[in-house]
C-alpha cells in the first residue's frame, strides 16, 4: 500500500516523519532525474549519481559512498524504488555526519551510539557483553526462554531480535512498565504485519525512555542490520545500568556534595557525569592522585579501578594488583576482584586496556549498583522532598526532554531546565518545526561564555514564539537564561502543540490553508468514536471521565479495529483498573505508530496537555493512512472537511495562559 504524502508516494510512516515537505519534493525530483537518465536505477548506481545531494555529495567521496553501500547491502543489483532511495540517503547522511564528528562535544557519551551515527561496524566485545546481559535478565522470561541463552559467538541475537519481542522485553527490564506486555505480539510465528507492529512499538517506546533512534526504522530490524540493532540494545541496557544514578532513587548521592546549591547542580548532571564524580569521590580517599574524566583513556591502565575496588571491597583485595606493571595483568586482577565482589564483568581485560568507553561505563555502573560505598542520610533530605506540583513539573520535563531528543539534534538533552538556558536547543527546535524561521546569523553557537550572548539567543526564541502566536505574557529571554521552570515548560508545551498542529495541517489537503485548532481535534475524536455506535464522549481535554481510559480505547479501535483486544480491557472503576487501561492505551497507540511521550499517570489524572497530544497523535497517524483505509474505518475526506468547516476561529488552549502566568 502507498500513502500520498505531500503528493509523493511513501508508505512507511517512519520515512514520512524524517523529511519536511520541501525536502521530500526535492529528493523526489532528484530520484526521478536519476532514473530517467538510465532507464532504471540499482543500488550500485547510487554512489556515482548522488554527488549533487546535500551533505551526502558534499561530505563523502564516490568511493566512500560505494564502500558504505557495499558493506550495508547484500545485493547491489537490486532495483531502487523511491522509499529505498530515501533510506539509502538517510543512511549515507548519517555516515557523513559521523565521519565529520559533528556533535561530539555536546552529545551525551552514554547515548552516543550507532543508531545516531550509523557506523556500519560492530564491536564483538560489546555484542558479547550485551548478549550476556540479555541472557542474565531475560533467561527466565516465559516467552524468550526457549530462545535463550544466546551464543555470543554467533549472530543469533540479530535473528531473535527480528520479531521485536526481545527488544520490547528488554525495554521493560530497563524501565519497568514502559510497555504493556499485553500489547506485544507473541505468537510462535508472526506474520509480517504483526512483526512490524512489534518493531513500531519498541522504537516508539525506546524514544519514550530516552533512546536516540534517528535514522532507524522497522525495516532495519526485519533485515537484521546488526549495527543498528546493537545500537538500540546498547542504549536500552545503559539506561538500565545508569537508572540508579539519580538522587531520588539513590539519596546517598548527597554525600558527594555539600550544600543545597551543590545538590541542585548534581541533579542537573547527566548520569555518566554523576558516575565519574562518584568514582573520583572514592579515589580521593586513596593514594591515587589523578582525576578520572572519561571511561576510556583515563582507565586504560586499570590503576583507578584497582584503587576504587580496594575502597569499596577491601576484604577482596589482592596486594599484587597495584604492584604489577603490565596493564593487561592489572586489568585481569581487577576483574578477579570484581568477580569476588559478585559484580558482572561486562568487559574483558582487553576491553579495559583498549579503553572501550561503552563497556567501561557499563562496568563502573554495575559496580555502583552492586556496592556504592555511600552512607545513607540520617534524616530525609529536604531538597528531595517534592510536592504534587513539583512531581507534575518533573513528569512534563521528562516528556518534553524525550520529545526534543527525538527530533534528532546533535546536542543530547539531559535536563531541560539546564540545557535550554543558552537558547541554542530551542532555536534548533523552532527551526525544525518551522524551517527557515530562525535568523542563524544573529544566533550564538555553544559553547557560550558571555551571559549576554545567551540572552541574545533566548530573546530571539521569545521573538519567534510571539511570531508563531504563542501566549508569552510576561516572558522575556532572560527568564529562560535564569532557568524559570514554569515559563520554560509553558514555552515547550506551546512548541510541541504547534508542531503537532502544523503536521496535521500539512498532511491533509482539505484544510485549504486553515489552521488546525484544539476544537478540530476534539470534534474529530468524538466523531470517530460516535461512528462506531458508542455513546462515549470527550467534553474537553480535561474531562475527568477520561480517567478510566475507555474513550481512548474506543478511539483507537475506531481508527484501527484490530488493535484493541477488548478481553483485556477493564471497566476502569478502581485505581488499579484505570492503571491497566492507561498502560494498555499508551502501548497500543505506540504499536500502531504514534510517537507519544506521556505516562499512564497523565491519563489517570487527566493532564490536559498530554491528553491533547495523545489525541492529536492518534489523529495524525490516522490521516497518514491511505484514503481507502480511512474510509474503511468509517469516515471520508468530505466528512472531515465538513466537520472542520464548523470551526471558524482558533482556540487558545486553557493551560497556555495559565502556565505562562503562574
mmCIF file with all atom_site columns, N, CA and C in Angstrom, residues 322-382:
data_model
loop_
_atom_site.group_PDB
_atom_site.id
_atom_site.type_symbol
_atom_site.label_atom_id
_atom_site.label_alt_id
_atom_site.label_comp_id
_atom_site.label_asym_id
_atom_site.label_entity_id
_atom_site.label_seq_id
_atom_site.pdbx_PDB_ins_code
_atom_site.Cartn_x
_atom_site.Cartn_y
_atom_site.Cartn_z
_atom_site.occupancy
_atom_site.B_iso_or_equiv
_atom_site.pdbx_formal_charge
_atom_site.auth_seq_id
_atom_site.auth_comp_id
_atom_site.auth_asym_id
_atom_site.auth_atom_id
_atom_site.pdbx_PDB_model_num
ATOM 1   N N  . UNK A 1 322 ? 48.254 -3.628  42.624 1.00 0.00 ? 322 UNK A N  1
ATOM 2   C CA . UNK A 1 322 ? 48.903 -2.323  42.490 1.00 0.00 ? 322 UNK A CA 1
ATOM 3   C C  . UNK A 1 322 ? 50.405 -2.435  42.284 1.00 0.00 ? 322 UNK A C  1
ATOM 4   N N  . UNK A 1 323 ? 50.921 -3.632  42.330 1.00 0.00 ? 323 UNK A N  1
ATOM 5   C CA . UNK A 1 323 ? 52.364 -3.850  42.187 1.00 0.00 ? 323 UNK A CA 1
ATOM 6   C C  . UNK A 1 323 ? 52.739 -4.160  40.741 1.00 0.00 ? 323 UNK A C  1
ATOM 7   N N  . UNK A 1 324 ? 51.900 -4.950  40.062 1.00 0.00 ? 324 UNK A N  1
ATOM 8   C CA . UNK A 1 324 ? 52.230 -5.360  38.691 1.00 0.00 ? 324 UNK A CA 1
ATOM 9   C C  . UNK A 1 324 ? 52.299 -4.138  37.774 1.00 0.00 ? 324 UNK A C  1
ATOM 10  N N  . UNK A 1 325 ? 53.191 -4.204  36.805 1.00 0.00 ? 325 UNK A N  1
ATOM 11  C CA . UNK A 1 325 ? 53.369 -3.073  35.893 1.00 0.00 ? 325 UNK A CA 1
ATOM 12  C C  . UNK A 1 325 ? 52.652 -3.262  34.563 1.00 0.00 ? 325 UNK A C  1
ATOM 13  N N  . UNK A 1 326 ? 52.403 -4.497  34.221 1.00 0.00 ? 326 UNK A N  1
ATOM 14  C CA . UNK A 1 326 ? 51.743 -4.773  32.948 1.00 0.00 ? 326 UNK A CA 1
ATOM 15  C C  . UNK A 1 326 ? 50.249 -4.421  33.064 1.00 0.00 ? 326 UNK A C  1
ATOM 16  N N  . UNK A 1 327 ? 49.752 -3.459  32.270 1.00 0.00 ? 327 UNK A N  1
ATOM 17  C CA . UNK A 1 327 ? 48.339 -3.058  32.351 1.00 0.00 ? 327 UNK A CA 1
ATOM 18  C C  . UNK A 1 327 ? 47.370 -4.218  32.146 1.00 0.00 ? 327 UNK A C  1
ATOM 19  N N  . UNK A 1 328 ? 47.705 -5.150  31.255 1.00 0.00 ? 328 UNK A N  1
ATOM 20  C CA . UNK A 1 328 ? 46.805 -6.271  30.989 1.00 0.00 ? 328 UNK A CA 1
ATOM 21  C C  . UNK A 1 328 ? 46.686 -7.165  32.228 1.00 0.00 ? 328 UNK A C  1
ATOM 22  N N  . UNK A 1 329 ? 47.828 -7.436  32.876 1.00 0.00 ? 329 UNK A N  1
ATOM 23  C CA . UNK A 1 329 ? 47.793 -8.263  34.091 1.00 0.00 ? 329 UNK A CA 1
ATOM 24  C C  . UNK A 1 329 ? 47.014 -7.556  35.197 1.00 0.00 ? 329 UNK A C  1
ATOM 25  N N  . UNK A 1 330 ? 47.219 -6.217  35.320 1.00 0.00 ? 330 UNK A N  1
ATOM 26  C CA . UNK A 1 330 ? 46.481 -5.482  36.339 1.00 0.00 ? 330 UNK A CA 1
ATOM 27  C C  . UNK A 1 330 ? 44.980 -5.526  36.055 1.00 0.00 ? 330 UNK A C  1
ATOM 28  N N  . UNK A 1 331 ? 44.620 -5.356  34.785 1.00 0.00 ? 331 UNK A N  1
ATOM 29  C CA . UNK A 1 331 ? 43.202 -5.404  34.411 1.00 0.00 ? 331 UNK A CA 1
ATOM 30  C C  . UNK A 1 331 ? 42.602 -6.763  34.741 1.00 0.00 ? 331 UNK A C  1
ATOM 31  N N  . UNK A 1 332 ? 43.378 -7.820  34.518 1.00 0.00 ? 332 UNK A N  1
ATOM 32  C CA . UNK A 1 332 ? 42.906 -9.175  34.849 1.00 0.00 ? 332 UNK A CA 1
ATOM 33  C C  . UNK A 1 332 ? 42.652 -9.310  36.348 1.00 0.00 ? 332 UNK A C  1
ATOM 34  N N  . UNK A 1 333 ? 43.564 -8.794  37.161 1.00 0.00 ? 333 UNK A N  1
ATOM 35  C CA . UNK A 1 333 ? 43.398 -8.850  38.617 1.00 0.00 ? 333 UNK A CA 1
ATOM 36  C C  . UNK A 1 333 ? 42.220 -7.995  39.077 1.00 0.00 ? 333 UNK A C  1
ATOM 37  N N  . UNK A 1 334 ? 41.995 -6.860  38.417 1.00 0.00 ? 334 UNK A N  1
ATOM 38  C CA . UNK A 1 334 ? 40.839 -6.008  38.737 1.00 0.00 ? 334 UNK A CA 1
ATOM 39  C C  . UNK A 1 334 ? 39.541 -6.784  38.511 1.00 0.00 ? 334 UNK A C  1
ATOM 40  N N  . UNK A 1 335 ? 39.461 -7.489  37.393 1.00 0.00 ? 335 UNK A N  1
ATOM 41  C CA . UNK A 1 335 ? 38.244 -8.242  37.088 1.00 0.00 ? 335 UNK A CA 1
ATOM 42  C C  . UNK A 1 335 ? 38.058 -9.410  38.056 1.00 0.00 ? 335 UNK A C  1
ATOM 43  N N  . UNK A 1 336 ? 39.137 -10.008 38.495 1.00 0.00 ? 336 UNK A N  1
ATOM 44  C CA . UNK A 1 336 ? 39.036 -11.072 39.501 1.00 0.00 ? 336 UNK A CA 1
ATOM 45  C C  . UNK A 1 336 ? 38.507 -10.510 40.816 1.00 0.00 ? 336 UNK A C  1
ATOM 46  N N  . UNK A 1 337 ? 38.952 -9.301  41.169 1.00 0.00 ? 337 UNK A N  1
ATOM 47  C CA . UNK A 1 337 ? 38.451 -8.621  42.369 1.00 0.00 ? 337 UNK A CA 1
ATOM 48  C C  . UNK A 1 337 ? 36.947 -8.372  42.232 1.00 0.00 ? 337 UNK A C  1
ATOM 49  N N  . UNK A 1 338 ? 36.525 -7.888  41.059 1.00 0.00 ? 338 UNK A N  1
ATOM 50  C CA . UNK A 1 338 ? 35.101 -7.635  40.819 1.00 0.00 ? 338 UNK A CA 1
ATOM 51  C C  . UNK A 1 338 ? 34.294 -8.921  40.911 1.00 0.00 ? 338 UNK A C  1
ATOM 52  N N  . UNK A 1 339 ? 34.847 -10.007 40.394 1.00 0.00 ? 339 UNK A N  1
ATOM 53  C CA . UNK A 1 339 ? 34.174 -11.305 40.487 1.00 0.00 ? 339 UNK A CA 1
ATOM 54  C C  . UNK A 1 339 ? 33.947 -11.705 41.941 1.00 0.00 ? 339 UNK A C  1
ATOM 55  N N  . UNK A 1 340 ? 34.950 -11.503 42.768 1.00 0.00 ? 340 UNK A N  1
ATOM 56  C CA . UNK A 1 340 ? 34.824 -11.867 44.183 1.00 0.00 ? 340 UNK A CA 1
ATOM 57  C C  . UNK A 1 340 ? 33.774 -11.003 44.889 1.00 0.00 ? 340 UNK A C  1
ATOM 58  N N  . UNK A 1 341 ? 33.564 -9.793  44.372 1.00 0.00 ? 341 UNK A N  1
ATOM 59  C CA . UNK A 1 341 ? 32.524 -8.917  44.919 1.00 0.00 ? 341 UNK A CA 1
ATOM 60  C C  . UNK A 1 341 ? 31.128 -9.330  44.459 1.00 0.00 ? 341 UNK A C  1
ATOM 61  N N  . UNK A 1 342 ? 31.081 -10.161 43.434 1.00 0.00 ? 342 UNK A N  1
ATOM 62  C CA . UNK A 1 342 ? 29.787 -10.562 42.880 1.00 0.00 ? 342 UNK A CA 1
ATOM 63  C C  . UNK A 1 342 ? 29.310 -9.673  41.749 1.00 0.00 ? 342 UNK A C  1
ATOM 64  N N  . UNK A 1 343 ? 30.225 -8.878  41.166 1.00 0.00 ? 343 UNK A N  1
ATOM 65  C CA . UNK A 1 343 ? 29.866 -7.977  40.066 1.00 0.00 ? 343 UNK A CA 1
ATOM 66  C C  . UNK A 1 343 ? 30.017 -8.675  38.719 1.00 0.00 ? 343 UNK A C  1
ATOM 67  N N  . UNK A 1 344 ? 29.043 -8.444  37.853 1.00 0.00 ? 344 UNK A N  1
ATOM 68  C CA . UNK A 1 344 ? 29.170 -8.967  36.495 1.00 0.00 ? 344 UNK A CA 1
ATOM 69  C C  . UNK A 1 344 ? 30.238 -8.163  35.772 1.00 0.00 ? 344 UNK A C  1
ATOM 70  N N  . UNK A 1 345 ? 30.940 -8.818  34.897 1.00 0.00 ? 345 UNK A N  1
ATOM 71  C CA . UNK A 1 345 ? 32.106 -8.162  34.288 1.00 0.00 ? 345 UNK A CA 1
ATOM 72  C C  . UNK A 1 345 ? 31.723 -7.127  33.235 1.00 0.00 ? 345 UNK A C  1
ATOM 73  N N  . UNK A 1 346 ? 30.884 -7.473  32.296 1.00 0.00 ? 346 UNK A N  1
ATOM 74  C CA . UNK A 1 346 ? 30.538 -6.620  31.165 1.00 0.00 ? 346 UNK A CA 1
ATOM 75  C C  . UNK A 1 346 ? 31.695 -6.363  30.203 1.00 0.00 ? 346 UNK A C  1
ATOM 76  N N  . UNK A 1 347 ? 32.894 -6.723  30.586 1.00 0.00 ? 347 UNK A N  1
ATOM 77  C CA . UNK A 1 347 ? 34.036 -6.484  29.718 1.00 0.00 ? 347 UNK A CA 1
ATOM 78  C C  . UNK A 1 347 ? 35.170 -7.439  30.071 1.00 0.00 ? 347 UNK A C  1
ATOM 79  N N  . UNK A 1 348 ? 36.179 -7.464  29.211 1.00 0.00 ? 348 UNK A N  1
ATOM 80  C CA . UNK A 1 348 ? 37.354 -8.299  29.431 1.00 0.00 ? 348 UNK A CA 1
ATOM 81  C C  . UNK A 1 348 ? 38.544 -7.403  29.761 1.00 0.00 ? 348 UNK A C  1
ATOM 82  N N  . UNK A 1 349 ? 39.654 -8.028  30.168 1.00 0.00 ? 349 UNK A N  1
ATOM 83  C CA . UNK A 1 349 ? 40.871 -7.259  30.433 1.00 0.00 ? 349 UNK A CA 1
ATOM 84  C C  . UNK A 1 349 ? 41.310 -6.507  29.177 1.00 0.00 ? 349 UNK A C  1
ATOM 85  N N  . UNK A 1 350 ? 41.099 -7.116  28.026 1.00 0.00 ? 350 UNK A N  1
ATOM 86  C CA . UNK A 1 350 ? 41.459 -6.469  26.758 1.00 0.00 ? 350 UNK A CA 1
ATOM 87  C C  . UNK A 1 350 ? 40.629 -5.205  26.542 1.00 0.00 ? 350 UNK A C  1
ATOM 88  N N  . UNK A 1 351 ? 39.344 -5.257  26.903 1.00 0.00 ? 351 UNK A N  1
ATOM 89  C CA . UNK A 1 351 ? 38.479 -4.083  26.733 1.00 0.00 ? 351 UNK A CA 1
ATOM 90  C C  . UNK A 1 351 ? 38.938 -2.930  27.617 1.00 0.00 ? 351 UNK A C  1
ATOM 91  N N  . UNK A 1 352 ? 39.418 -3.258  28.833 1.00 0.00 ? 352 UNK A N  1
ATOM 92  C CA . UNK A 1 352 ? 39.936 -2.210  29.718 1.00 0.00 ? 352 UNK A CA 1
ATOM 93  C C  . UNK A 1 352 ? 41.176 -1.576  29.104 1.00 0.00 ? 352 UNK A C  1
ATOM 94  N N  . UNK A 1 353 ? 42.107 -2.407  28.689 1.00 0.00 ? 353 UNK A N  1
ATOM 95  C CA . UNK A 1 353 ? 43.379 -1.907  28.141 1.00 0.00 ? 353 UNK A CA 1
ATOM 96  C C  . UNK A 1 353 ? 43.156 -1.110  26.857 1.00 0.00 ? 353 UNK A C  1
ATOM 97  N N  . UNK A 1 354 ? 42.172 -1.528  26.063 1.00 0.00 ? 354 UNK A N  1
ATOM 98  C CA . UNK A 1 354 ? 41.895 -0.815  24.815 1.00 0.00 ? 354 UNK A CA 1
ATOM 99  C C  . UNK A 1 354 ? 41.025 0.415   25.033 1.00 0.00 ? 354 UNK A C  1
ATOM 100 N N  . UNK A 1 355 ? 40.518 0.583   26.256 1.00 0.00 ? 355 UNK A N  1
ATOM 101 C CA . UNK A 1 355 ? 39.736 1.781   26.587 1.00 0.00 ? 355 UNK A CA 1
ATOM 102 C C  . UNK A 1 355 ? 38.370 1.828   25.946 1.00 0.00 ? 355 UNK A C  1
ATOM 103 N N  . UNK A 1 356 ? 37.659 0.685   25.893 1.00 0.00 ? 356 UNK A N  1
ATOM 104 C CA . UNK A 1 356 ? 36.314 0.664   25.320 1.00 0.00 ? 356 UNK A CA 1
ATOM 105 C C  . UNK A 1 356 ? 35.363 1.499   26.190 1.00 0.00 ? 356 UNK A C  1
ATOM 106 N N  . UNK A 1 357 ? 34.924 2.673   25.714 1.00 0.00 ? 357 UNK A N  1
ATOM 107 C CA . UNK A 1 357 ? 34.144 3.579   26.575 1.00 0.00 ? 357 UNK A CA 1
ATOM 108 C C  . UNK A 1 357 ? 32.800 3.009   27.008 1.00 0.00 ? 357 UNK A C  1
ATOM 109 N N  . UNK A 1 358 ? 32.076 2.368   26.091 1.00 0.00 ? 358 UNK A N  1
ATOM 110 C CA . UNK A 1 358 ? 30.762 1.823   26.438 1.00 0.00 ? 358 UNK A CA 1
ATOM 111 C C  . UNK A 1 358 ? 30.870 0.721   27.489 1.00 0.00 ? 358 UNK A C  1
ATOM 112 N N  . UNK A 1 359 ? 31.817 -0.188  27.303 1.00 0.00 ? 359 UNK A N  1
ATOM 113 C CA . UNK A 1 359 ? 31.933 -1.317  28.223 1.00 0.00 ? 359 UNK A CA 1
ATOM 114 C C  . UNK A 1 359 ? 32.502 -0.894  29.577 1.00 0.00 ? 359 UNK A C  1
ATOM 115 N N  . UNK A 1 360 ? 33.445 0.041   29.572 1.00 0.00 ? 360 UNK A N  1
ATOM 116 C CA . UNK A 1 360 ? 33.951 0.545   30.843 1.00 0.00 ? 360 UNK A CA 1
ATOM 117 C C  . UNK A 1 360 ? 32.859 1.275   31.617 1.00 0.00 ? 360 UNK A C  1
ATOM 118 N N  . UNK A 1 361 ? 32.054 2.038   30.919 1.00 0.00 ? 361 UNK A N  1
ATOM 119 C CA . UNK A 1 361 ? 30.933 2.716   31.567 1.00 0.00 ? 361 UNK A CA 1
ATOM 120 C C  . UNK A 1 361 ? 29.972 1.704   32.177 1.00 0.00 ? 361 UNK A C  1
ATOM 121 N N  . UNK A 1 362 ? 29.649 0.656   31.416 1.00 0.00 ? 362 UNK A N  1
ATOM 122 C CA . UNK A 1 362 ? 28.744 -0.374  31.927 1.00 0.00 ? 362 UNK A CA 1
ATOM 123 C C  . UNK A 1 362 ? 29.341 -1.064  33.147 1.00 0.00 ? 362 UNK A C  1
ATOM 124 N N  . UNK A 1 363 ? 30.630 -1.312  33.120 1.00 0.00 ? 363 UNK A N  1
ATOM 125 C CA . UNK A 1 363 ? 31.314 -1.977  34.232 1.00 0.00 ? 363 UNK A CA 1
ATOM 126 C C  . UNK A 1 363 ? 31.234 -1.129  35.499 1.00 0.00 ? 363 UNK A C  1
ATOM 127 N N  . UNK A 1 364 ? 31.561 0.157   35.397 1.00 0.00 ? 364 UNK A N  1
ATOM 128 C CA . UNK A 1 364 ? 31.530 1.034   36.565 1.00 0.00 ? 364 UNK A CA 1
ATOM 129 C C  . UNK A 1 364 ? 30.098 1.216   37.069 1.00 0.00 ? 364 UNK A C  1
ATOM 130 N N  . UNK A 1 365 ? 29.141 1.330   36.145 1.00 0.00 ? 365 UNK A N  1
ATOM 131 C CA . UNK A 1 365 ? 27.742 1.481   36.548 1.00 0.00 ? 365 UNK A CA 1
ATOM 132 C C  . UNK A 1 365 ? 27.267 0.265   37.341 1.00 0.00 ? 365 UNK A C  1
ATOM 133 N N  . UNK A 1 366 ? 27.707 -0.918  36.918 1.00 0.00 ? 366 UNK A N  1
ATOM 134 C CA . UNK A 1 366 ? 27.292 -2.119  37.646 1.00 0.00 ? 366 UNK A CA 1
ATOM 135 C C  . UNK A 1 366 ? 27.954 -2.180  39.024 1.00 0.00 ? 366 UNK A C  1
ATOM 136 N N  . UNK A 1 367 ? 29.194 -1.746  39.120 1.00 0.00 ? 367 UNK A N  1
ATOM 137 C CA . UNK A 1 367 ? 29.851 -1.684  40.433 1.00 0.00 ? 367 UNK A CA 1
ATOM 138 C C  . UNK A 1 367 ? 29.057 -0.758  41.345 1.00 0.00 ? 367 UNK A C  1
ATOM 139 N N  . UNK A 1 368 ? 28.626 0.394   40.809 1.00 0.00 ? 368 UNK A N  1
ATOM 140 C CA . UNK A 1 368 ? 27.834 1.339   41.604 1.00 0.00 ? 368 UNK A CA 1
ATOM 141 C C  . UNK A 1 368 ? 26.541 0.691   42.079 1.00 0.00 ? 368 UNK A C  1
ATOM 142 N N  . UNK A 1 369 ? 25.848 -0.015  41.186 1.00 0.00 ? 369 UNK A N  1
ATOM 143 C CA . UNK A 1 369 ? 24.596 -0.676  41.562 1.00 0.00 ? 369 UNK A CA 1
ATOM 144 C C  . UNK A 1 369 ? 24.828 -1.715  42.657 1.00 0.00 ? 369 UNK A C  1
ATOM 145 N N  . UNK A 1 370 ? 25.942 -2.414  42.565 1.00 0.00 ? 370 UNK A N  1
ATOM 146 C CA . UNK A 1 370 ? 26.203 -3.518  43.486 1.00 0.00 ? 370 UNK A CA 1
ATOM 147 C C  . UNK A 1 370 ? 26.710 -3.035  44.842 1.00 0.00 ? 370 UNK A C  1
ATOM 148 N N  . UNK A 1 371 ? 27.582 -2.032  44.823 1.00 0.00 ? 371 UNK A N  1
ATOM 149 C CA . UNK A 1 371 ? 28.141 -1.530  46.083 1.00 0.00 ? 371 UNK A CA 1
ATOM 150 C C  . UNK A 1 371 ? 28.642 -0.104  45.861 1.00 0.00 ? 371 UNK A C  1
ATOM 151 N N  . UNK A 1 372 ? 27.846 0.888   46.288 1.00 0.00 ? 372 UNK A N  1
ATOM 152 C CA . UNK A 1 372 ? 28.241 2.271   46.016 1.00 0.00 ? 372 UNK A CA 1
ATOM 153 C C  . UNK A 1 372 ? 29.113 2.882   47.105 1.00 0.00 ? 372 UNK A C  1
ATOM 154 N N  . UNK A 1 373 ? 29.208 2.244   48.277 1.00 0.00 ? 373 UNK A N  1
ATOM 155 C CA . UNK A 1 373 ? 30.103 2.717   49.317 1.00 0.00 ? 373 UNK A CA 1
ATOM 156 C C  . UNK A 1 373 ? 29.719 4.050   49.937 1.00 0.00 ? 373 UNK A C  1
ATOM 157 N N  . UNK A 1 374 ? 28.462 4.472   49.741 1.00 0.00 ? 374 UNK A N  1
ATOM 158 C CA . UNK A 1 374 ? 27.998 5.740   50.290 1.00 0.00 ? 374 UNK A CA 1
ATOM 159 C C  . UNK A 1 374 ? 27.170 5.512   51.544 1.00 0.00 ? 374 UNK A C  1
ATOM 160 N N  . UNK A 1 375 ? 27.090 6.538   52.358 1.00 0.00 ? 375 UNK A N  1
ATOM 161 C CA . UNK A 1 375 ? 26.353 6.437   53.621 1.00 0.00 ? 375 UNK A CA 1
ATOM 162 C C  . UNK A 1 375 ? 24.908 6.873   53.413 1.00 0.00 ? 375 UNK A C  1
ATOM 163 N N  . UNK A 1 376 ? 23.993 6.155   54.032 1.00 0.00 ? 376 UNK A N  1
ATOM 164 C CA . UNK A 1 376 ? 22.581 6.521   53.973 1.00 0.00 ? 376 UNK A CA 1
ATOM 165 C C  . UNK A 1 376 ? 22.350 7.756   54.841 1.00 0.00 ? 376 UNK A C  1
ATOM 166 N N  . UNK A 1 377 ? 21.692 8.799   54.304 1.00 0.00 ? 377 UNK A N  1
ATOM 167 C CA . UNK A 1 377 ? 21.446 10.003  55.103 1.00 0.00 ? 377 UNK A CA 1
ATOM 168 C C  . UNK A 1 377 ? 20.691 9.667   56.394 1.00 0.00 ? 377 UNK A C  1
ATOM 169 N N  . UNK A 1 378 ? 21.106 10.300  57.496 1.00 0.00 ? 378 UNK A N  1
ATOM 170 C CA . UNK A 1 378 ? 20.471 10.026  58.788 1.00 0.00 ? 378 UNK A CA 1
ATOM 171 C C  . UNK A 1 378 ? 19.042 10.550  58.845 1.00 0.00 ? 378 UNK A C  1
ATOM 172 N N  . UNK A 1 379 ? 18.760 11.600  58.090 1.00 0.00 ? 379 UNK A N  1
ATOM 173 C CA . UNK A 1 379 ? 17.405 12.151  58.051 1.00 0.00 ? 379 UNK A CA 1
ATOM 174 C C  . UNK A 1 379 ? 17.058 12.475  56.600 1.00 0.00 ? 379 UNK A C  1
ATOM 175 N N  . UNK A 1 380 ? 15.770 12.538  56.270 1.00 0.00 ? 380 UNK A N  1
ATOM 176 C CA . UNK A 1 380 ? 15.377 12.831  54.891 1.00 0.00 ? 380 UNK A CA 1
ATOM 177 C C  . UNK A 1 380 ? 15.979 14.144  54.402 1.00 0.00 ? 380 UNK A C  1
ATOM 178 N N  . UNK A 1 381 ? 16.366 14.140  53.144 1.00 0.00 ? 381 UNK A N  1
ATOM 179 C CA . UNK A 1 381 ? 16.952 15.339  52.550 1.00 0.00 ? 381 UNK A CA 1
ATOM 180 C C  . UNK A 1 381 ? 15.823 16.241  52.080 1.00 0.00 ? 381 UNK A C  1
ATOM 181 N N  . UNK A 1 382 ? 15.699 17.413  52.719 1.00 0.00 ? 382 UNK A N  1
ATOM 182 C CA . UNK A 1 382 ? 14.570 18.304  52.435 1.00 0.00 ? 382 UNK A CA 1
ATOM 183 C C  . UNK A 1 382 ? 14.521 18.713  50.968 1.00 0.00 ? 382 UNK A C  1
#
